[in-house]
Tab-separated table of C-alpha atoms in Angstrom:
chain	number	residue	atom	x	y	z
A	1	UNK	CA	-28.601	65.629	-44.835
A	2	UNK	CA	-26.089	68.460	-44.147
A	3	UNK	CA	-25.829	71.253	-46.465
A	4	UNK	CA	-22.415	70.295	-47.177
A	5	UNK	CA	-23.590	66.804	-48.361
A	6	UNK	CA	-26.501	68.591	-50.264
A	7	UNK	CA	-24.025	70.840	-52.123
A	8	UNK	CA	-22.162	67.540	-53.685
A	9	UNK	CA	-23.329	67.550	-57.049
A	10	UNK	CA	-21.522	66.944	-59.958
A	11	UNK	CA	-21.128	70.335	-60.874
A	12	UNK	CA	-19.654	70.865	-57.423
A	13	UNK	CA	-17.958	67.841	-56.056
A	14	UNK	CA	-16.430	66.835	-53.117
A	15	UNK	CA	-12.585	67.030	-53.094
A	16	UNK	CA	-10.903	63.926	-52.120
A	17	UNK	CA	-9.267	65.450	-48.859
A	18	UNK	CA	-13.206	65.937	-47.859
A	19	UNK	CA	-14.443	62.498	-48.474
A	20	UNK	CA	-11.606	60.521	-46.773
A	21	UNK	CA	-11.927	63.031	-43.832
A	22	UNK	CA	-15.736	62.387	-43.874
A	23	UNK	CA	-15.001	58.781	-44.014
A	24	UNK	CA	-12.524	58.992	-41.102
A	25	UNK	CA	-14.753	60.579	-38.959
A	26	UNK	CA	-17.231	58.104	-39.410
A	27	UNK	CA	-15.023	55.485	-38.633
A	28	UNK	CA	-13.776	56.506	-35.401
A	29	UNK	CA	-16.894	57.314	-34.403
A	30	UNK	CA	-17.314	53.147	-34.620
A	31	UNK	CA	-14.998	52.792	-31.374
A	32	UNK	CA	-13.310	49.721	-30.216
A	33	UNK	CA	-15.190	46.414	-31.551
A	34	UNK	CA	-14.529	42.875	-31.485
A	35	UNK	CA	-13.481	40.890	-34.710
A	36	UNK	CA	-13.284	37.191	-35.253
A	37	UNK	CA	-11.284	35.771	-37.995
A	38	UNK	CA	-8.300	33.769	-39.319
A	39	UNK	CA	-4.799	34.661	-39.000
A	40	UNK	CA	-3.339	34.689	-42.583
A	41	UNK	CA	0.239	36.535	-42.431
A	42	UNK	CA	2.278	37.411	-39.404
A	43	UNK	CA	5.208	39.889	-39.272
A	44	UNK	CA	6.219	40.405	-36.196
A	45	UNK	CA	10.124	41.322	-36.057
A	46	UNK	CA	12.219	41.229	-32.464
A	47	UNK	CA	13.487	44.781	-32.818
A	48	UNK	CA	9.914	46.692	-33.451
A	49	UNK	CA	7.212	47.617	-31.290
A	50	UNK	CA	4.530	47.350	-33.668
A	51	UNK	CA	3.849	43.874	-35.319
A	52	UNK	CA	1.817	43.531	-38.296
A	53	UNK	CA	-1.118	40.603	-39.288
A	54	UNK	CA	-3.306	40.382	-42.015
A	55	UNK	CA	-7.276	38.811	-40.453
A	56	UNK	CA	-9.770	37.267	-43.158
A	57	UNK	CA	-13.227	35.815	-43.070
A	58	UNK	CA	-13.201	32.629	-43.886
A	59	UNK	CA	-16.150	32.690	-45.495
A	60	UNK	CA	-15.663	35.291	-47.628
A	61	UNK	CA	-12.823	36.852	-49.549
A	62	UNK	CA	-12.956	39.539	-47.007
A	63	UNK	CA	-9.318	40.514	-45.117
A	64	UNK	CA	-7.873	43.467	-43.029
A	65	UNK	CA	-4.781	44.624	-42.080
A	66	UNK	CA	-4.435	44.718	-38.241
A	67	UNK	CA	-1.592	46.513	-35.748
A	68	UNK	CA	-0.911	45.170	-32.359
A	69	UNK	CA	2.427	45.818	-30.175
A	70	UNK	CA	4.551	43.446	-30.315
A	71	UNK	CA	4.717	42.247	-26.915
A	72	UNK	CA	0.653	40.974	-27.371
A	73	UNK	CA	2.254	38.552	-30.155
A	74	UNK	CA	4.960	37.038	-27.860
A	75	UNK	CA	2.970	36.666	-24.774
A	76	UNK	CA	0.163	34.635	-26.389
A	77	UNK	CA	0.034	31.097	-24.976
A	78	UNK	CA	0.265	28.737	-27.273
A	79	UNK	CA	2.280	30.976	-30.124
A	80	UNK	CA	-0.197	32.688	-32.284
A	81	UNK	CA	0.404	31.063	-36.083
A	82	UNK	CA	-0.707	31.427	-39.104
A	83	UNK	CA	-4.178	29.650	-39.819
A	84	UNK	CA	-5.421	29.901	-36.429
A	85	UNK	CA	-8.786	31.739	-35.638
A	86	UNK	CA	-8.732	34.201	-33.080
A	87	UNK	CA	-11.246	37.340	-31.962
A	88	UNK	CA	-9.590	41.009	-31.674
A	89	UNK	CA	-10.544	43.678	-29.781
A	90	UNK	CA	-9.180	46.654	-32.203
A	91	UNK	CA	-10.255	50.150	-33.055
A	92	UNK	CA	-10.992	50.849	-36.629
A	93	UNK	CA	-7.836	53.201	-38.236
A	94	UNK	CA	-8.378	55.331	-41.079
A	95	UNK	CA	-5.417	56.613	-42.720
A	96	UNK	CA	-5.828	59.883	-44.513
A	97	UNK	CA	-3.281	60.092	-46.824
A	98	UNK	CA	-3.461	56.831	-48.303
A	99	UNK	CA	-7.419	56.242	-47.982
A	100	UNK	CA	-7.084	52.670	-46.160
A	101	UNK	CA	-8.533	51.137	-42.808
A	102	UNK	CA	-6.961	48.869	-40.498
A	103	UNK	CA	-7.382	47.667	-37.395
A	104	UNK	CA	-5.442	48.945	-34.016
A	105	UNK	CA	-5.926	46.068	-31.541
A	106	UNK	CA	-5.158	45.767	-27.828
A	107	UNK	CA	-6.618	42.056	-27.135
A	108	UNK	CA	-5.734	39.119	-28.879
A	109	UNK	CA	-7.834	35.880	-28.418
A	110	UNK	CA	-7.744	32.471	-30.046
A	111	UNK	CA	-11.302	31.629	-30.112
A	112	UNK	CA	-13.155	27.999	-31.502
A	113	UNK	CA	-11.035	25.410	-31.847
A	114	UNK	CA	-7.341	26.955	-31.286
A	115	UNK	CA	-9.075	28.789	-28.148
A	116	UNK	CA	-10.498	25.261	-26.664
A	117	UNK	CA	-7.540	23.725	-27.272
A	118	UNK	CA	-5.077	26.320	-25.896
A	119	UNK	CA	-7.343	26.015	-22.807
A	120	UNK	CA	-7.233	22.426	-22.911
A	121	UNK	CA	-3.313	22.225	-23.449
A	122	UNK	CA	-2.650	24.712	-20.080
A	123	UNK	CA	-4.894	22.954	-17.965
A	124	UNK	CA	-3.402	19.844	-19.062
A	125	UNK	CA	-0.019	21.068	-18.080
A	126	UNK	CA	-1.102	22.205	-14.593
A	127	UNK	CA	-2.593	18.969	-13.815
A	128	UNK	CA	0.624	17.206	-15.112
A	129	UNK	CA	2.775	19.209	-13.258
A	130	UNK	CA	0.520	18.369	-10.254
A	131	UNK	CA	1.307	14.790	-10.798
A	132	UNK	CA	-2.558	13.735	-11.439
A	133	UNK	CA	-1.477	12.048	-14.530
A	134	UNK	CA	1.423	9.899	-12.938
A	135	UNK	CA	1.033	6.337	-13.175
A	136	UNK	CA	1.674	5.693	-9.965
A	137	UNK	CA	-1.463	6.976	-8.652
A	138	UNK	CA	-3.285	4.707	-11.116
A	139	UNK	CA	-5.248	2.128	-9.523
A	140	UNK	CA	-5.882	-1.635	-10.670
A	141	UNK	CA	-9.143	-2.711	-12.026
A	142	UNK	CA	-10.199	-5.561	-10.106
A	143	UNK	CA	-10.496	-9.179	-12.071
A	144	UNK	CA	-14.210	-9.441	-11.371
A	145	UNK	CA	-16.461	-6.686	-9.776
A	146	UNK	CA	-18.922	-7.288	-7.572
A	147	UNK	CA	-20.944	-3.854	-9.086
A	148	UNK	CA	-19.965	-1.436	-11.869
A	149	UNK	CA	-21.259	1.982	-11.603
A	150	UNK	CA	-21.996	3.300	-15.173
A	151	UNK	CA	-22.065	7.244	-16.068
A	152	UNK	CA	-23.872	7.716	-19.229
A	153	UNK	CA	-26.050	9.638	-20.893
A	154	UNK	CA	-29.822	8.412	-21.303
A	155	UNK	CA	-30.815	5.633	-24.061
A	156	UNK	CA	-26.976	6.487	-25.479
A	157	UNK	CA	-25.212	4.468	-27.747
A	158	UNK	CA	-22.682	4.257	-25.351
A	159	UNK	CA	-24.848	3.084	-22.395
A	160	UNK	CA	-26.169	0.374	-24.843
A	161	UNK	CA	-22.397	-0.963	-26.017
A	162	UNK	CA	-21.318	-1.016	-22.648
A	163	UNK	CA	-24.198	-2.862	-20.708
A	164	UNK	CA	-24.762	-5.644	-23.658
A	165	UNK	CA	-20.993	-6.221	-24.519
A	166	UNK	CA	-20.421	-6.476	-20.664
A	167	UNK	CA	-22.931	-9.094	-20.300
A	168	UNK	CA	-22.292	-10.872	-22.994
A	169	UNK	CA	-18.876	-11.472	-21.563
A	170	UNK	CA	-19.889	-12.437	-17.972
A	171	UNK	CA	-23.950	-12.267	-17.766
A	172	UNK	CA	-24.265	-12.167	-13.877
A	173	UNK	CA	-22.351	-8.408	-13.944
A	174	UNK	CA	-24.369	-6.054	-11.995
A	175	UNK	CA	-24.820	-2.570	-13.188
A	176	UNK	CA	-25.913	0.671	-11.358
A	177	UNK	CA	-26.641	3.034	-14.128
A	178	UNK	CA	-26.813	7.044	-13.755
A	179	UNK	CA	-27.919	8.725	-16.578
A	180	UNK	CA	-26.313	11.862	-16.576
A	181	UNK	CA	-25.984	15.072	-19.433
A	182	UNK	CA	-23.191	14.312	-21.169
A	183	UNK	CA	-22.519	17.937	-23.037
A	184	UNK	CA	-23.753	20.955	-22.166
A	185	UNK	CA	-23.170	23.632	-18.858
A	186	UNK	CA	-25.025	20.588	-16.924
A	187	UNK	CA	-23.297	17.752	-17.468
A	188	UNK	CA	-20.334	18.623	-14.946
A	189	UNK	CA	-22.115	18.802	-11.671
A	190	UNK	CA	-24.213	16.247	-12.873
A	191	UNK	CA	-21.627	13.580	-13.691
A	192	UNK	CA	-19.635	14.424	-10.372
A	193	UNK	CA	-22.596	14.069	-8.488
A	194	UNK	CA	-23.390	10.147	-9.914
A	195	UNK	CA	-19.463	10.102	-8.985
A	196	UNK	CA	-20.337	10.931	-4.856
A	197	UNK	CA	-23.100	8.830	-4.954
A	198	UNK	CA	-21.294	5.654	-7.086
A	199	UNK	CA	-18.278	6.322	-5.212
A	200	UNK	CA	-19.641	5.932	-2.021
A	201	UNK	CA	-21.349	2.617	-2.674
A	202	UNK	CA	-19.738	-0.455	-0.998
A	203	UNK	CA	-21.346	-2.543	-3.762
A	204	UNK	CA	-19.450	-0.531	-6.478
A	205	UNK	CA	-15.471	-1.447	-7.289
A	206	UNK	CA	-15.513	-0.061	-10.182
A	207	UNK	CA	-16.990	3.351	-11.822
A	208	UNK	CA	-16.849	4.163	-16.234
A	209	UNK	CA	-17.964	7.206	-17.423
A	210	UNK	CA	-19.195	6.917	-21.294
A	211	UNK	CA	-19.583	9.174	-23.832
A	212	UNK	CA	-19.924	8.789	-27.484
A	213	UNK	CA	-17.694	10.505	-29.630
A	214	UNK	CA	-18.204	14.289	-30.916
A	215	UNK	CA	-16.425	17.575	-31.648
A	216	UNK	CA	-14.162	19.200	-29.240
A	217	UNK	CA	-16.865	21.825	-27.828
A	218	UNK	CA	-19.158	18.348	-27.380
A	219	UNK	CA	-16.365	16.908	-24.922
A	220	UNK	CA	-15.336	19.614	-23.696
A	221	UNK	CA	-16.967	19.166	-20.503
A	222	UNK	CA	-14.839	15.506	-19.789
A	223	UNK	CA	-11.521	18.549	-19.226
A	224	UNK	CA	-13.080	20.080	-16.879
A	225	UNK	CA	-10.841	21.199	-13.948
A	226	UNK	CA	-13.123	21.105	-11.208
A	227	UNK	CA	-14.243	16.948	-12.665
A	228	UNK	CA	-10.558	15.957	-13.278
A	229	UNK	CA	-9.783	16.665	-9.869
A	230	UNK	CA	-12.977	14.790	-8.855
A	231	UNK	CA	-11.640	11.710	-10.510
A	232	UNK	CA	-8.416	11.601	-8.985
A	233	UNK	CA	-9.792	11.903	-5.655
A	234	UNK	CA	-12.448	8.942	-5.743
A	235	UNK	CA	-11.535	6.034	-3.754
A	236	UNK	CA	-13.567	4.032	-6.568
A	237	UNK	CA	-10.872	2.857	-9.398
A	238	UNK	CA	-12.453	5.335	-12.523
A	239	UNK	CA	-12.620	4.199	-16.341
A	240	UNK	CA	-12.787	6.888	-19.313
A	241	UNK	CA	-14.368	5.978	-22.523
A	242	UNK	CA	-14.797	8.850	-24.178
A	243	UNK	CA	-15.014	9.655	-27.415
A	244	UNK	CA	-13.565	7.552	-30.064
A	245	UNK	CA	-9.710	6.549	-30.464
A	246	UNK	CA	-8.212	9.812	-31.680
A	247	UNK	CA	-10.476	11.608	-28.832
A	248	UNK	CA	-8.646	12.231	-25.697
A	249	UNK	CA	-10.108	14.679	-22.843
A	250	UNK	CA	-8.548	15.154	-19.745
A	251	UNK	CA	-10.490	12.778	-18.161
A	252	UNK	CA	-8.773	9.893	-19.910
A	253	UNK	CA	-5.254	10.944	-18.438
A	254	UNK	CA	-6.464	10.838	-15.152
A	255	UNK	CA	-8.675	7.853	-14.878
A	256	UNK	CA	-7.582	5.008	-13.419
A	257	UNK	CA	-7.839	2.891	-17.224
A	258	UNK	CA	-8.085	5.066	-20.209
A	259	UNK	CA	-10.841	2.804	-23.135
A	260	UNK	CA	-10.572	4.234	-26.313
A	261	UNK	CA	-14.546	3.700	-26.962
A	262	UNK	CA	-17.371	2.591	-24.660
A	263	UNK	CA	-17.177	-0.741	-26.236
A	264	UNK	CA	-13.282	-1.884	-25.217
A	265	UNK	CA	-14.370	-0.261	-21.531
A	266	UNK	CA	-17.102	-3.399	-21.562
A	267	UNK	CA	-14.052	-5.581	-22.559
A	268	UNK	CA	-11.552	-4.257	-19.768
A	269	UNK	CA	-13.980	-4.194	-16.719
A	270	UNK	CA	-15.015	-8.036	-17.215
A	271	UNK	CA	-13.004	-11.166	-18.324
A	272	UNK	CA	-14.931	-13.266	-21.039
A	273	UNK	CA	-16.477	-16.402	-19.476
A	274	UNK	CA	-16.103	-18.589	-22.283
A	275	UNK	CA	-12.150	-17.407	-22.263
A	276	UNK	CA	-12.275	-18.174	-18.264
A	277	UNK	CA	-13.767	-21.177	-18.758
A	278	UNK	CA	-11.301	-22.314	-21.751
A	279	UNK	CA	-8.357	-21.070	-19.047
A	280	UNK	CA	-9.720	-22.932	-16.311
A	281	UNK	CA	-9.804	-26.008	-18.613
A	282	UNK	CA	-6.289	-25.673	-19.766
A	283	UNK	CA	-5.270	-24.977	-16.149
A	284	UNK	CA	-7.108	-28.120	-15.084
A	285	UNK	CA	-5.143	-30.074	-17.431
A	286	UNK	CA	-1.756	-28.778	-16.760
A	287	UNK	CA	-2.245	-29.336	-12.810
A	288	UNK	CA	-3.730	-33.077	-14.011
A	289	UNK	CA	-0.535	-33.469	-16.218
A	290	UNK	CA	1.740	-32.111	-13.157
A	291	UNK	CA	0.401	-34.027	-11.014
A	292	UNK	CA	1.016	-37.576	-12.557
A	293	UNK	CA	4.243	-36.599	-13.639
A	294	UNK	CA	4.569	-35.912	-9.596
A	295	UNK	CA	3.280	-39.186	-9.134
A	296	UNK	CA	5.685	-40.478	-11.632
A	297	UNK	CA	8.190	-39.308	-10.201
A	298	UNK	CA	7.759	-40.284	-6.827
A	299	UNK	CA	7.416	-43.644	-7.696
A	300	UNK	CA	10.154	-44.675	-9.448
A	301	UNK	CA	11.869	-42.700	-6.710
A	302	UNK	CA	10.634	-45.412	-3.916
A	303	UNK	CA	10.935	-47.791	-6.343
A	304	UNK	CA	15.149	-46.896	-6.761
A	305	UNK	CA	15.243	-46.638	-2.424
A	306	UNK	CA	13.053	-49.682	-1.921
A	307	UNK	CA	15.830	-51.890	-4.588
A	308	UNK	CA	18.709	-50.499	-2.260
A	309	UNK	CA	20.530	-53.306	-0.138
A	310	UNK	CA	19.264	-51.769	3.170
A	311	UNK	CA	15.289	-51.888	2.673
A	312	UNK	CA	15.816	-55.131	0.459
A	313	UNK	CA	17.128	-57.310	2.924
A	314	UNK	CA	16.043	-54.839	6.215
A	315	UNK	CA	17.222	-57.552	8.934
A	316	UNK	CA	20.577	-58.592	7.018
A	317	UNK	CA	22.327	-55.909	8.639
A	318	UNK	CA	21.124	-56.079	11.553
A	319	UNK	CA	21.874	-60.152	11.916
A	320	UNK	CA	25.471	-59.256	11.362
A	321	UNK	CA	25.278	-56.474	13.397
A	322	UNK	CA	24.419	-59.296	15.885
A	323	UNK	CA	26.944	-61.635	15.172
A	324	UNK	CA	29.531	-59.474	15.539
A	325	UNK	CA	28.654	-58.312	19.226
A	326	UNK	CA	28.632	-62.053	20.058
A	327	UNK	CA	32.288	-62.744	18.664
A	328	UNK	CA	33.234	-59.501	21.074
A	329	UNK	CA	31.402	-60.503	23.942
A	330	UNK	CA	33.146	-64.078	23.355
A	331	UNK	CA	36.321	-62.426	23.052
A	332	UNK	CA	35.768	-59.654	26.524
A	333	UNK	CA	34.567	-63.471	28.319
A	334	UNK	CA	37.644	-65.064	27.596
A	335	UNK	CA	39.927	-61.804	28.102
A	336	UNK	CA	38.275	-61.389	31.600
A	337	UNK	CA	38.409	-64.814	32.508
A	338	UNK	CA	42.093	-65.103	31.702
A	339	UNK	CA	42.967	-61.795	33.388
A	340	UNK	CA	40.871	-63.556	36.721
A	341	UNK	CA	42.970	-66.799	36.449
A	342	UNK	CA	46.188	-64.655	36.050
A	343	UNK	CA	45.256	-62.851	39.043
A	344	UNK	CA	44.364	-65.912	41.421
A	345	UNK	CA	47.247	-67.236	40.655
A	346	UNK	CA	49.449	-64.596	41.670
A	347	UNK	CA	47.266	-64.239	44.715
A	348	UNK	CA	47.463	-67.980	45.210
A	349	UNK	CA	51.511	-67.975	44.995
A	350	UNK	CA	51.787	-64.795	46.869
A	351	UNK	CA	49.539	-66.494	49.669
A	352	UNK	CA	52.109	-69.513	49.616
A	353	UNK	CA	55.208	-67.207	50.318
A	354	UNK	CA	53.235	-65.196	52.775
A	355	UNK	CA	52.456	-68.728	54.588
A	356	UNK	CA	55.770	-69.952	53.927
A	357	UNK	CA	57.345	-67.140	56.031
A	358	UNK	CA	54.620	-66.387	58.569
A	359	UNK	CA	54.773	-67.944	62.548
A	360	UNK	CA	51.645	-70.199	61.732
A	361	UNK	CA	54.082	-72.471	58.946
A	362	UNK	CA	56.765	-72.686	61.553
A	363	UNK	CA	54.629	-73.195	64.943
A	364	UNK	CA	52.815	-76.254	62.201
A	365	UNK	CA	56.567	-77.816	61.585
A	366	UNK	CA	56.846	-78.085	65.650
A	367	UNK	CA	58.540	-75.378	66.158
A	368	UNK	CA	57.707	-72.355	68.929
A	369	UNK	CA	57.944	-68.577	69.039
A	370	UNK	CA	59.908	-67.490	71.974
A	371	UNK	CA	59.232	-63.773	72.852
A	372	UNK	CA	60.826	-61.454	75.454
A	373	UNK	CA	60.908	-58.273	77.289
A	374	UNK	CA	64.017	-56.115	76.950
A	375	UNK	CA	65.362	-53.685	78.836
A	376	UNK	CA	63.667	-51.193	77.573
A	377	UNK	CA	60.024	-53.246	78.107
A	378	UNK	CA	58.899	-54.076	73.926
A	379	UNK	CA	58.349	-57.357	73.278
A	380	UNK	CA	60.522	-59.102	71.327
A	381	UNK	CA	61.260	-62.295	69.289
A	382	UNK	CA	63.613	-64.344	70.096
A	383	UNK	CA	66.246	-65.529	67.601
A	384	UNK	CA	69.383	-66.675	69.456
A	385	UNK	CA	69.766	-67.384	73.080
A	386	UNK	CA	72.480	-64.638	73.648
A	387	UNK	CA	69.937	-62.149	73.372
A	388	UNK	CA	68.255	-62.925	76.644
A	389	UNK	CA	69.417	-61.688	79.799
A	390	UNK	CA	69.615	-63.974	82.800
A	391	UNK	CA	66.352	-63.870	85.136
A	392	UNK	CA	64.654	-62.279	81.578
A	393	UNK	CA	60.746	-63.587	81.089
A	394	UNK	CA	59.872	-65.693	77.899
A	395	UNK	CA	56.866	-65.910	76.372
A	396	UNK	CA	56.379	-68.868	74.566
A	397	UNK	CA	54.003	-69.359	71.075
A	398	UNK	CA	53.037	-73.142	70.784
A	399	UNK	CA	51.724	-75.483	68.339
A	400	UNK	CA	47.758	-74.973	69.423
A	401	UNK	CA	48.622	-71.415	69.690
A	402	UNK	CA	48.757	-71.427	73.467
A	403	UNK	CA	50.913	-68.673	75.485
A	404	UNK	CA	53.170	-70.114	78.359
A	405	UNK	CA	55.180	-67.762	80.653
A	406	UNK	CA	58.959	-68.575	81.409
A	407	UNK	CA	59.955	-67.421	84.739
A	408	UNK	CA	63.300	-68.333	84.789
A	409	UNK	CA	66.367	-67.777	83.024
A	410	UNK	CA	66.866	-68.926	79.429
A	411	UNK	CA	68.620	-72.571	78.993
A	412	UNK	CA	70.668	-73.127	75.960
């Protein structure tokens, strides 16, 4: 001890300007520290540099007064409020004059919850604004899988609600089951790597990753950036059940299906065979009932085209049909053999006048054609005796048809 510490007795006591300079010097000898605690009162005003918050322990009745700049309070992402816990970085301020400590800090950081769930809430907006939440990319889950991978931890609750509600629903499902850590610095890498190695199984069309519920630093590991992105790349459709209903990672805005608990995954990924079965059923009966009515149908629809006059009586038409061509054939005979005797007659009448006027009716009457050169040497036919020159030759046309020769002159 110093002989100025020594000397404080009560007959010679410190002044008060010793002991708070004694008390300030031990207090900046402290340096900068870190302090976590919970944000009671903010005053932080647009036109200062210098905002003001008051930090207590929430375990004790314990609070300081702590300075920042005000610039630290309006860059914080989200906006620091009151209630929220957060860890300082501040040097410890004595003030002489009035005797009081506060805190001069230069880092503000939500820590615990508020600090998860900041982190949480950025991330969440990156990968929004990447589009790995749009529905779009999600993928359907298909009716009935041939395999389902399952990501679980070991002997977990979850692992147990998915595999026997599954089977219950359709007992020939086939599971490939990869226990994995499901909270902790390992449980990452290991559930992507049962991700590769589901996702590149043929057998596998469908991949759920379970978890049972717990606090926010237990699922924190189902935000991770690095196994969101994972996710969205698998060619495998993915389910989330994490976590209970109000619990909702990261992971369930990416995957494929989002299942509010293992359980409801085991009742997306398989339809219920007794349901099938009772669908199948009903089905059966509605095609059944369909079908007669079909039948029905179609039979009182022959029945209504067999009744018509055409199919009753099929040859009826055709008989008159029949009848009919006869009458007009009758009717072209007769028209044809009129028009023939009509036309032999006029050939027979015209053959009388032609035989009436020809040489062969008057040579038959006993009569003869008299022909005869003239001067010019045509033959002729003679008509009248004064047409004939003296010494002219004749050429007579007989009965038989025989040709004499006239030498001499004509004779009247």
């Amino acid at each position: 001890m110093t002989t100025e510490a020594a000397a404080s007795t009560a007959e010679k006591p410190w002044p008060v300007r010793t002991v708070a300079r004694k008390i300030g010097d031990w207090i900046h000898r402290l340096g900068a520290v870190w302090v976590e605690g919970q944000v009671t009162q903010i005053s932080s005003r647009p036109n200062t540099q210098t905002a003001f918050l008051t930090l207590r322990d929430p375990s004790a009745d314990v609070s300081m007064s702590v300075t920042c700049p005000n610039w630290l309070i309006r860059e914080m992402e989200p906006p620091l409020r009151e209630g929220a816990s957060v860890v300082v970085h501040a040097k410890p301020s004595y003030f002489f004059g009035r005797g009081t400590i506060s805190l001069r800090a230069d880092q503000i950081r939500a820590v615990g919850i508020g600090e998860l769930l900041a982190r949480i809430e950025r991330l969440r907006k990156l990968l929004a604004a990447e589009g790995l939440f749009s529905p779009q990319r999600k993928r359907p889950i298909p009716f009935l899988p041939k395999g389902v991978g399952l990501i679980t931890g070991r002997a977990s609750a979850a692992e147990r609600d998915v595999l026997v509600n599954a089977q219950a629903r359709w007992p020939h499902v086939q599971f490939k089951v990869i226990n994995t850590a499901v909270q902790g610095s390992q449980a990452v890498p290991q559930v992507m790597r049962a991700l590769r190695i589901l996702d590149a199984d043929p057998d596998i069309d469908v991949i759920v990753i379970a978890r049972g519920g717990g606090s926010v630093e237990d699922l924190l590991p189902f935000s991770d950036e690095a196994l969101c992105r994972a996710v969205s790349a698998a060619g495998t459709p993915v389910v989330s059940a994490i976590g209970h209903e109000p619990d909702s990672p990261l992971l369930d805005h990416v995957a494929d299906l989002r299942c509010s608990t293992p359980t409801d995954a085991s009742k997306r990924i398989v339809p219920d065979v007794r349901e099938e079965t009772e669908r199948v059923r009903q089905m059966r009966d509605r095609g059944r009932r369909a079908l007669h009515g079909w039948v029905d149908t179609q039979a009182r629809l022959l029945n209504q085209i067999r009744s018509r006059p055409s199919l009753a009586d099929p040859l009826g038409p055709i008989q008159r049909r029949q009848d009919d061509v006869d009458v007009h054939r009758e009717r072209g005979r007769r028209a044809m053999l009129t028009l023939l005797a009509k036309d032999q007659a006029e050939i027979s009448s015209a053959r009388a006048r032609l035989t009436a006027l020809g040489p062969a009716a008057t040579l038959a009457r006993g009569y003869a054609v008299v022909q005869f050169v003239d001067a010019e040497g045509n033959l002729q036919v003679l008509r009248s005796v004064s047409e004939v020159e003296a010494g002219a030759q004749l050429r007579v046309r007989v009965g038989d048809g025989a040709i004499k020769a006239v030498a001499e002159g004509a004779q009247e």
